[in-house]
Coordinates of C-alpha atoms (C1' of nucleotides) in Angstrom, one line a residue:
Chain W
M84 CA 187.4 70.5 109.7
S85 CA 186.0 69.7 113.2
I86 CA 182.4 68.8 113.8
S87 CA 180.3 70.8 116.3
L88 CA 177.0 69.5 117.5
Y89 CA 174.3 70.8 119.7
N90 CA 174.0 68.8 122.9
S91 CA 170.6 68.8 124.5
L92 CA 172.3 68.0 127.8
S93 CA 174.3 71.3 127.9
R94 CA 171.9 73.2 125.6
R95 CA 174.7 74.5 123.5
I96 CA 176.8 73.7 120.5
E97 CA 180.0 71.9 121.5
P98 CA 183.0 70.7 119.4
F99 CA 182.4 67.0 119.0
T100 CA 185.1 64.8 120.4
P101 CA 184.5 61.0 120.6
L102 CA 185.5 59.1 123.6
D103 CA 187.5 56.7 121.4
P104 CA 188.2 58.1 117.9
D105 CA 188.7 54.6 116.7
R106 CA 185.2 53.6 117.6
V107 CA 182.6 56.3 117.5
T108 CA 179.3 55.1 118.8
M109 CA 175.8 56.4 118.0
Y110 CA 172.3 55.1 118.8
L111 CA 169.0 56.2 117.4
C112 CA 165.7 55.3 119.0
G113 CA 164.0 53.3 116.3
P114 CA 160.4 52.4 115.7
T115 CA 157.9 50.3 117.6
V116 CA 156.8 48.0 114.8
Y117 CA 153.1 47.7 114.9
N118 CA 152.1 49.5 111.7
Y119 CA 153.6 51.6 108.9
V120 CA 155.6 54.7 109.9
H121 CA 154.6 58.2 108.8
I122 CA 156.9 60.8 107.2
G123 CA 157.4 62.5 110.6
N124 CA 158.9 59.3 111.9
A125 CA 161.4 59.4 109.0
R126 CA 162.9 62.8 109.8
G127 CA 165.2 61.6 112.5
P128 CA 166.5 58.6 110.4
V129 CA 167.2 60.9 107.5
V130 CA 168.9 63.6 109.5
F131 CA 171.0 61.2 111.5
D132 CA 171.8 59.3 108.3
V133 CA 173.5 62.5 107.2
L134 CA 175.3 62.7 110.5
A135 CA 176.5 59.1 110.2
R136 CA 177.8 59.9 106.7
L137 CA 179.6 63.0 108.0
L138 CA 181.1 61.1 111.0
R139 CA 182.3 58.3 108.7
R140 CA 184.3 60.9 106.8
H141 CA 186.0 62.0 110.0
Y142 CA 186.5 58.7 111.8
P143 CA 187.5 55.3 110.5
N144 CA 185.1 53.3 112.5
V145 CA 181.6 54.5 113.3
V146 CA 179.2 52.1 114.9
Y147 CA 175.6 53.3 114.3
A148 CA 172.8 51.3 115.9
R149 CA 169.1 51.9 115.2
N150 CA 166.9 49.6 117.2
I151 CA 163.6 47.8 116.4
T152 CA 161.3 47.7 119.4
D153 CA 159.3 44.5 118.8
V154 CA 157.7 44.1 122.2
D155 CA 155.1 46.7 123.3
D156 CA 151.5 46.8 124.3
K157 CA 150.4 48.4 121.0
I158 CA 151.9 45.4 119.3
N159 CA 150.1 43.1 121.6
T160 CA 146.8 44.9 120.9
A161 CA 147.3 44.6 117.2
A162 CA 148.2 40.9 117.5
L163 CA 145.1 40.2 119.6
E164 CA 142.8 42.1 117.2
Q165 CA 144.2 40.2 114.3
G166 CA 144.4 36.9 116.1
V167 CA 148.1 36.4 115.2
E168 CA 151.4 36.0 117.0
I169 CA 153.2 39.2 117.7
G170 CA 156.0 38.0 115.5
K171 CA 153.7 38.1 112.5
I172 CA 153.0 41.8 113.1
T173 CA 156.6 42.8 114.1
G174 CA 158.2 40.9 111.3
K175 CA 156.0 42.5 108.7
F176 CA 156.4 46.0 109.9
A177 CA 160.1 45.8 110.6
Q178 CA 160.6 44.8 107.0
A179 CA 158.3 47.5 105.8
Y180 CA 160.3 50.0 107.9
R181 CA 163.6 48.9 106.3
E182 CA 162.1 49.3 102.9
D183 CA 160.6 52.7 103.6
M184 CA 163.9 53.9 105.0
A185 CA 165.8 52.6 102.1
G186 CA 163.3 54.3 99.8
L187 CA 164.3 57.6 101.4
G188 CA 167.9 56.9 100.6
I189 CA 168.9 56.1 104.2
A190 CA 171.9 53.9 104.4
P191 CA 171.2 50.8 106.7
P192 CA 172.7 51.3 110.2
D193 CA 175.5 49.1 111.2
L194 CA 173.4 47.4 113.8
E195 CA 169.7 46.9 114.1
P196 CA 169.1 45.3 117.5
H197 CA 165.7 43.9 118.3
A198 CA 164.3 44.2 121.8
T199 CA 163.1 40.6 122.0
A200 CA 166.6 39.4 121.3
H201 CA 167.8 41.2 124.4
I202 CA 165.5 40.0 127.1
G203 CA 168.4 38.4 129.0
Q204 CA 170.3 41.6 129.0
I205 CA 167.2 43.5 130.1
I206 CA 166.7 41.1 133.0
T207 CA 170.4 41.4 134.0
M208 CA 170.2 45.2 133.9
I209 CA 167.1 45.2 136.1
E210 CA 168.8 42.8 138.6
N211 CA 171.7 45.2 138.8
L212 CA 169.4 48.1 139.4
I213 CA 167.7 46.2 142.3
A214 CA 171.0 45.2 143.7
G215 CA 172.2 48.8 143.7
G216 CA 169.1 50.0 145.4
H217 CA 167.7 51.8 142.4
A218 CA 164.8 49.6 141.7
Y219 CA 162.2 47.5 143.6
A220 CA 159.7 44.8 142.9
A221 CA 156.1 45.5 143.9
A222 CA 152.8 43.9 142.9
D223 CA 154.6 41.7 140.2
H224 CA 156.1 44.8 138.7
V225 CA 159.7 46.1 138.9
L226 CA 159.9 49.9 139.2
F227 CA 162.8 52.3 138.9
D228 CA 163.1 54.3 142.1
V229 CA 163.5 57.9 140.9
G230 CA 164.2 59.0 144.4
S231 CA 167.5 57.0 144.3
Y232 CA 168.9 59.1 141.5
P233 CA 169.3 62.8 142.5
D234 CA 170.2 63.9 138.9
Y235 CA 166.9 62.8 137.6
G236 CA 165.4 65.6 135.4
N237 CA 168.8 67.1 134.3
L238 CA 168.2 66.4 130.6
S239 CA 164.7 67.8 130.4
G240 CA 165.1 70.5 132.9
R241 CA 162.4 69.3 135.2
D242 CA 162.4 68.8 138.9
T243 CA 160.7 65.9 140.5
E244 CA 158.5 68.1 142.7
E245 CA 157.0 69.9 139.7
L246 CA 156.4 66.6 137.9
I247 CA 154.4 65.3 140.8
A248 CA 152.4 68.5 141.1
G249 CA 151.7 68.6 137.4
S250 CA 151.0 64.9 137.0
R251 CA 148.1 64.2 134.7
V252 CA 148.1 60.5 135.1
E253 CA 146.7 58.5 137.9
V254 CA 149.5 57.1 140.0
A255 CA 149.6 53.4 140.5
P256 CA 149.3 52.6 144.2
Y257 CA 152.3 50.3 144.3
K258 CA 154.7 53.1 143.3
K259 CA 157.0 54.6 146.0
N260 CA 157.2 57.9 144.1
P261 CA 154.7 59.1 141.6
T262 CA 157.5 59.5 139.0
D263 CA 158.8 55.9 139.3
F264 CA 158.5 54.1 136.1
V265 CA 158.1 50.5 135.1
L266 CA 161.1 48.3 134.2
W267 CA 159.3 45.0 134.1
K268 CA 155.6 44.2 134.2
P269 CA 153.6 40.9 134.5
S270 CA 152.0 39.3 131.5
T271 CA 148.7 37.5 131.6
P272 CA 148.7 34.1 129.9
E273 CA 147.5 35.4 126.6
L274 CA 150.2 38.0 126.4
P275 CA 153.7 37.4 125.3
G276 CA 156.0 37.0 128.2
W277 CA 159.4 35.7 129.4
A278 CA 160.4 34.0 132.6
S279 CA 162.1 36.3 135.0
P280 CA 163.0 36.4 138.7
W281 CA 159.7 38.4 139.2
G282 CA 157.5 35.9 137.3
R283 CA 156.5 35.7 133.7
G284 CA 156.4 39.1 132.2
R285 CA 157.7 41.6 129.7
P286 CA 159.9 44.7 129.8
G287 CA 158.6 48.2 130.3
W288 CA 159.0 50.8 127.6
H289 CA 162.4 52.5 128.4
I290 CA 164.6 49.7 129.5
E291 CA 165.1 48.0 126.1
C292 CA 167.0 51.0 124.6
S293 CA 169.3 51.1 127.6
A294 CA 170.0 47.3 127.4
M295 CA 170.6 47.2 123.7
S296 CA 172.8 50.3 123.7
A297 CA 175.0 48.8 126.4
A298 CA 175.1 45.4 124.8
H299 CA 176.3 46.6 121.5
L300 CA 178.0 50.0 122.0
G301 CA 179.2 49.9 125.6
D302 CA 178.2 51.5 128.9
T303 CA 179.1 55.0 127.6
I304 CA 178.3 56.0 124.0
D305 CA 179.1 59.1 122.1
I306 CA 175.7 60.1 120.7
H307 CA 172.2 59.1 121.5
A308 CA 169.6 60.6 119.2
G309 CA 165.8 60.7 118.7
G310 CA 162.9 63.0 118.3
I311 CA 162.4 65.9 120.7
D312 CA 159.2 64.3 121.9
L313 CA 161.3 61.5 123.3
L314 CA 163.4 63.8 125.5
F315 CA 160.9 63.3 128.3
P316 CA 160.2 60.9 129.7
H317 CA 161.9 58.3 127.5
H318 CA 165.4 59.7 127.4
E319 CA 165.3 61.0 130.9
N320 CA 164.4 57.5 132.1
E321 CA 167.1 55.9 129.9
I322 CA 169.7 58.1 131.5
A323 CA 168.5 57.3 135.0
Q324 CA 168.5 53.5 134.5
S325 CA 171.7 53.3 132.5
T326 CA 173.7 55.5 134.8
C327 CA 172.5 53.7 137.9
A328 CA 173.0 50.2 136.3
H329 CA 176.6 51.1 135.3
G330 CA 177.8 52.5 138.6
G331 CA 177.4 56.2 137.7
K332 CA 179.1 56.1 134.4
V333 CA 178.0 58.6 131.8
F334 CA 175.4 57.0 129.5
A335 CA 175.5 59.2 126.4
R336 CA 177.9 62.1 126.0
W337 CA 175.8 63.9 123.3
W338 CA 172.1 63.9 123.2
M339 CA 170.6 65.1 119.9
H340 CA 167.0 65.7 119.2
N341 CA 165.3 66.5 115.9
G342 CA 162.3 68.8 115.8
M343 CA 158.8 67.7 115.0
L344 CA 157.3 67.5 111.5
T345 CA 154.1 69.4 111.4
F346 CA 151.2 69.1 109.1
D347 CA 148.5 71.7 109.0
G348 CA 150.5 73.5 111.7
R349 CA 150.2 70.6 114.2
K350 CA 152.6 67.9 115.1
M351 CA 152.2 64.9 112.7
S352 CA 151.2 62.1 115.0
K353 CA 149.2 58.9 115.1
S354 CA 147.1 60.0 117.9
L355 CA 146.1 63.2 116.1
G356 CA 145.5 61.2 113.0
N357 CA 147.2 63.7 110.6
V358 CA 149.7 61.3 109.3
L359 CA 151.1 60.6 105.8
L360 CA 152.6 57.2 105.6
V361 CA 156.1 56.9 104.0
H362 CA 154.9 53.8 102.4
E363 CA 152.2 55.8 100.5
L364 CA 154.3 58.9 99.8
L365 CA 157.0 56.9 98.2
K366 CA 154.5 55.7 95.6
L367 CA 153.2 59.2 95.0
H368 CA 156.3 61.3 94.7
P369 CA 159.9 61.0 93.7
P370 CA 161.6 59.7 96.9
E371 CA 164.6 62.1 96.6
A372 CA 162.2 65.1 96.8
L373 CA 160.8 63.7 100.1
R374 CA 164.4 63.4 101.4
L375 CA 165.3 66.9 100.2
L376 CA 162.2 68.3 101.9
L377 CA 163.2 66.7 105.2
L378 CA 166.6 68.3 104.9
R379 CA 165.4 71.7 103.9
G380 CA 164.9 72.9 107.5
H381 CA 167.4 72.8 110.2
Y382 CA 166.9 69.5 112.1
R383 CA 166.2 71.2 115.5
Q384 CA 163.5 73.4 114.1
P385 CA 159.9 72.3 113.4
L386 CA 159.3 71.6 109.8
D387 CA 155.9 71.9 108.1
W388 CA 154.9 69.3 105.5
S389 CA 152.7 70.2 102.6
E390 CA 152.0 69.4 99.0
G391 CA 153.4 72.7 97.9
A392 CA 156.6 72.0 99.6
I393 CA 156.9 68.7 97.8
T394 CA 156.4 70.4 94.4
Q395 CA 159.0 73.0 95.4
A396 CA 161.5 70.3 96.3
I397 CA 160.9 68.6 92.9
S398 CA 161.5 71.9 91.1
T399 CA 164.8 72.3 92.9
L400 CA 165.9 68.8 92.0
D401 CA 164.8 69.2 88.4
G402 CA 167.1 72.2 88.1
W403 CA 170.1 70.3 89.5
Y404 CA 169.4 67.2 87.4
R405 CA 169.1 69.3 84.3
V406 CA 172.6 70.5 84.9
L407 CA 173.8 66.9 85.3
R408 CA 171.9 65.9 82.2
D409 CA 173.7 68.6 80.2
L410 CA 177.0 67.3 81.6
A411 CA 176.2 63.6 81.0
E412 CA 179.1 63.3 78.6
V413 CA 181.6 64.9 80.9
A414 CA 183.8 62.1 82.3
M415 CA 184.4 62.0 86.1
P416 CA 187.9 61.9 87.5
E417 CA 189.0 58.5 88.8
G418 CA 188.4 57.6 92.4
A419 CA 186.0 58.8 95.1
L420 CA 184.0 61.9 94.6
P421 CA 185.4 64.9 96.3
V422 CA 183.2 66.6 98.9
P423 CA 183.2 70.4 98.5
A424 CA 184.6 72.1 101.6
R425 CA 181.7 74.5 101.9
V426 CA 179.1 71.7 102.0
E427 CA 181.1 69.9 104.6
A428 CA 181.6 73.0 106.6
A429 CA 177.9 73.6 106.7
L430 CA 177.2 70.1 108.0
C431 CA 180.1 70.4 110.5
D432 CA 178.2 73.4 111.9
D433 CA 175.6 71.4 113.8
L434 CA 174.3 69.7 110.7
N435 CA 173.2 72.9 108.9
T436 CA 171.5 71.2 106.0
P437 CA 169.7 74.3 104.7
Q438 CA 173.1 75.9 104.3
A439 CA 174.5 72.8 102.7
L440 CA 171.7 72.8 100.2
A441 CA 172.3 76.5 99.5
E442 CA 175.9 75.5 98.7
L443 CA 174.7 72.8 96.5
S444 CA 172.7 75.4 94.5
Q445 CA 175.8 77.4 94.0
L446 CA 177.7 74.3 92.9
A447 CA 175.0 73.6 90.4
D448 CA 175.4 77.1 89.0
Q449 CA 179.1 76.7 88.7
A450 CA 178.7 73.3 87.0
R451 CA 176.2 74.8 84.6
H452 CA 178.4 77.7 83.8
S453 CA 181.8 76.0 83.6
G454 CA 180.7 72.6 82.3
S455 CA 183.9 71.3 83.8
A456 CA 184.5 67.8 85.2
E457 CA 185.6 69.3 88.5
A458 CA 182.5 71.3 88.9
K459 CA 180.3 68.3 88.1
A460 CA 182.2 66.1 90.5
A461 CA 181.8 68.7 93.2
L462 CA 178.0 68.9 92.7
L463 CA 177.8 65.1 92.8
G464 CA 180.1 64.9 95.8
G465 CA 178.1 67.4 97.8
G466 CA 175.0 65.6 96.9
M467 CA 176.4 62.3 98.0
L468 CA 177.1 63.5 101.5
L469 CA 173.5 64.6 101.7
G470 CA 172.2 61.4 100.0
L471 CA 170.9 63.4 97.1
L472 CA 171.5 63.4 93.3
Q473 CA 171.8 59.7 93.4
Q474 CA 169.7 59.1 90.3
Q475 CA 170.6 59.1 86.6
P476 CA 169.6 62.5 85.3
E477 CA 167.5 61.1 82.5
A478 CA 165.8 58.7 84.8
W479 CA 165.0 61.5 87.2
L480 CA 163.7 63.9 84.6
K481 CA 161.5 61.2 83.1
R482 CA 160.5 60.0 86.5
G483 CA 161.6 56.5 85.7
E484 CA 159.3 56.5 82.7
S485 CA 157.1 54.1 84.6
S486 CA 153.9 56.0 83.9
V487 CA 154.8 57.0 80.4
D488 CA 154.3 55.3 77.1
E489 CA 157.7 56.2 75.8
A490 CA 157.1 54.9 72.3
H491 CA 154.0 57.0 72.0
V492 CA 156.0 60.1 73.2
E493 CA 158.7 59.4 70.7
D494 CA 156.2 59.0 67.9
L495 CA 154.6 62.3 68.7
L496 CA 158.0 64.0 68.9
Q497 CA 158.9 62.6 65.5
Q498 CA 155.6 64.0 64.1
R499 CA 156.4 67.3 65.6
R500 CA 159.9 67.3 64.3
A501 CA 158.5 66.7 60.8
A502 CA 155.9 69.5 61.3
R503 CA 158.6 71.9 62.4
A504 CA 160.8 71.0 59.5
A505 CA 157.9 71.9 57.2
R506 CA 157.4 75.1 59.2
D507 CA 153.9 73.9 60.1
F508 CA 154.1 75.5 63.5
A509 CA 150.4 75.2 64.2
R510 CA 150.7 71.5 63.9
A511 CA 153.9 71.4 66.0
D512 CA 152.2 73.4 68.7
A513 CA 149.1 71.2 68.7
I514 CA 151.4 68.2 69.3
R515 CA 153.0 70.0 72.1
V516 CA 149.6 70.6 73.7
E517 CA 148.9 67.0 73.3
L518 CA 152.1 66.0 75.0
T519 CA 151.4 68.5 77.9
A520 CA 148.1 66.7 78.3
L521 CA 150.0 63.5 78.7
G522 CA 152.1 65.1 81.4
I523 CA 155.1 65.6 79.2
A524 CA 157.2 68.8 79.0
I525 CA 159.4 69.4 76.0
E526 CA 162.4 71.5 75.4
D527 CA 163.8 72.4 71.9
G528 CA 167.5 72.9 72.3
A529 CA 170.8 72.6 70.5
Q530 CA 170.8 68.8 71.0
G531 CA 167.3 68.5 69.5
T532 CA 164.1 68.2 71.5
R533 CA 164.2 66.7 74.9
W534 CA 161.3 65.7 77.1
S535 CA 160.7 65.2 80.8
V536 CA 157.8 64.4 83.0
L537 CA 155.9 67.4 84.4
K538 CA 156.1 68.0 88.1
Q539 CA 154.0 65.6 90.1
Chain D
rG226 C1' 149.9 75.9 135.5
rG227 C1' 155.4 74.3 134.9
rC228 C1' 159.5 73.4 131.4
rC229 C1' 161.5 74.3 126.3
rA230 C1' 161.9 76.2 121.3
rG231 C1' 160.3 79.7 117.7
rG232 C1' 158.2 84.5 115.2
rU233 C1' 162.9 86.8 108.7
rG234 C1' 160.7 89.4 101.9
rG235 C1' 154.4 86.1 98.2
rC236 C1' 155.8 81.0 100.3
rA237 C1' 159.8 77.9 102.3
rG238 C1' 164.1 78.8 105.1
rA239 C1' 169.7 79.9 106.7
rG240 C1' 172.4 83.7 108.9
rU241 C1' 174.7 88.1 110.9
rG242 C1' 176.2 94.0 115.6
rG243 C1' 177.7 98.0 110.1
rU244 C1' 177.9 95.0 101.3
rC245 C1' 175.2 89.3 99.3
rA246 C1' 171.8 83.9 102.0
rU247 C1' 169.6 80.2 99.1
rG248 C1' 165.3 77.7 96.9
rC249 C1' 160.3 78.1 94.9
rA250 C1' 156.8 81.4 92.9
rG251 C1' 156.1 86.5 90.5
rC252 C1' 157.4 90.7 87.3
rG253 C1' 160.6 93.1 83.1
rG254 C1' 164.2 92.0 79.4
rC255 C1' 167.6 88.7 76.2
rC256 C1' 167.3 84.2 73.6
rU257 C1' 163.4 81.1 70.9
rG258 C1' 159.0 80.3 64.9
rC259 C1' 156.3 80.1 69.7
rA260 C1' 157.3 77.8 74.2
rA261 C1' 160.5 75.5 77.8
rA262 C1' 165.3 75.7 79.7
rG263 C1' 169.1 79.2 80.3
rC264 C1' 171.0 84.2 81.0
rC265 C1' 170.5 89.6 82.9
rG266 C1' 167.6 92.6 86.0
rC267 C1' 163.6 93.8 89.8
rG268 C1' 160.8 93.7 94.4
rU269 C1' 163.5 98.9 100.3
rA270 C1' 162.5 91.0 105.0
rC271 C1' 163.7 90.5 109.8
rG272 C1' 156.4 90.1 115.5
rC273 C1' 155.6 94.7 118.9
rC274 C1' 157.6 98.3 122.5
rG275 C1' 161.6 100.0 125.2
rG276 C1' 167.0 99.7 126.4
rU277 C1' 172.5 99.1 125.4
rU278 C1' 175.5 101.0 121.1
rC279 C1' 178.3 105.7 116.7
rG280 C1' 175.1 101.7 114.5
rA281 C1' 170.5 96.1 116.1
rU282 C1' 166.9 91.8 112.3
rU283 C1' 171.3 90.2 115.2
rC284 C1' 172.7 91.8 122.5
rC285 C1' 169.2 92.9 127.0
rG286 C1' 164.1 93.5 129.1
rA287 C1' 158.8 93.6 128.8
rC288 C1' 154.7 92.4 125.7
rC289 C1' 151.9 89.9 121.9
rU290 C1' 151.9 85.3 119.3
rU291 C1' 152.9 80.0 117.4
rG292 C1' 154.5 75.2 118.4
rG293 C1' 156.5 71.1 121.4
rC294 C1' 156.9 68.3 126.2
rC295 C1' 154.6 67.4 131.2
rU296 C1' 150.0 60.5 128.8
rC297 C1' 151.5 57.0 123.9
rC298 C1' 154.5 59.6 120.3
rA299 C1' 160.2 60.3 115.8

RNA sequence: GGCCAGGUGGCAGAGUGGUCAUGCAGCGGCCUGCAAAGCCGCGUACGCCGGUUCGAUUCCGACCUUGGCCUCCA
């Protein structure tokens, strides 16, 4: 089964063929670590985690890098405000990021390069750009000369003239062209900085991704991914500087962009202030429901976040986990779980996760009806590729029991059992009401009475 | 203003030139002491107007409308 992926560069879905099938390379623009990330920031990592899982099934060696940008003016501002070294800030939030991503069931990337560990490569790359006539030093800065790269604007479909005409920012006087962007900028003594041929300074925003990508994955990589809001100018600038620094070699063969997460109909973003932190959401809701919600829309479409959508995702998972609970005693075949062809086919079709989830629902029905080990394995196998259904069914349905006094629940259930045996249904129903008030739902079934935690 | 992506049933959300998405919610029934779960069934969905076609939600054009980018942003 071959994988087809939408390429922002060609604006069409193309059959994916890696440059070297023995080393498939993928880079995702990671966070700038100066505070906690919000759920919108997690959409790309979740989606491209699924892509990495899919690629690993097709190719023996996938190298997936997701960087940490740990040098940036926002970090500097936070460090100055708090009176600490930037490392204090970046260390804390890089770790929080790893934990948040793990909480969402995202497998760690193969590589997690840090910008500050690549200052040497950044300086070398800038020197190459200057030597090639693609960059120039001016007023203690180094700038990329957009005029030296005729293909600038290919990715975002912009032409330089329009950019100049529509420019909303004041143009720095030392720029040759208004669209030139900073590769290196000077640092004042109180700011972090590194020695360079242009004086003590620090890298501009875009260069670190180019340098880290080249350092770990090579001059040409297979897939470069990120949010659609990075398409311009970040990715456009990355293409320009990487291509020019590498003698015209193609930088990334596929460009993939996830759509924005919206909240109240607007893009969730720090500047608008309508953010929900992953850190907080993970405490409030079952993490897998958050992951399911992020996969319920196609990755290129906008996706609206809401409380109701979370509840809905929980209900869906409840249904699947109930099937698995009923089949808890059914032994699995030896070896790795099989991935159902229909789930895989959906993902191979430009990562159609909504279709894959529809297939999962069908598999759940089949497992419920047949009760067979094969059907159960198929459901779990499909879930695994999506990073779902990874919990024990009982643990899921009881929400980990963390907020429940299980002994008390069992005691009430025992009392109710006695009442029912005595056909004192009024008493039995009263106990059920009491349990409901505690947030416990019960089911009388062939195997006795079972309980679970009500949706939250 | 320029560039880009959308508008599908109560909500969410795939997809397709001519039977079916799927999920959640709702309604009716079966089952149950009653519930819950499960099972069976139900609701005449494709923004608007033209065009192409034997036939369009699906192709083409105009219009209305929502969102994203053009400044930091996943």
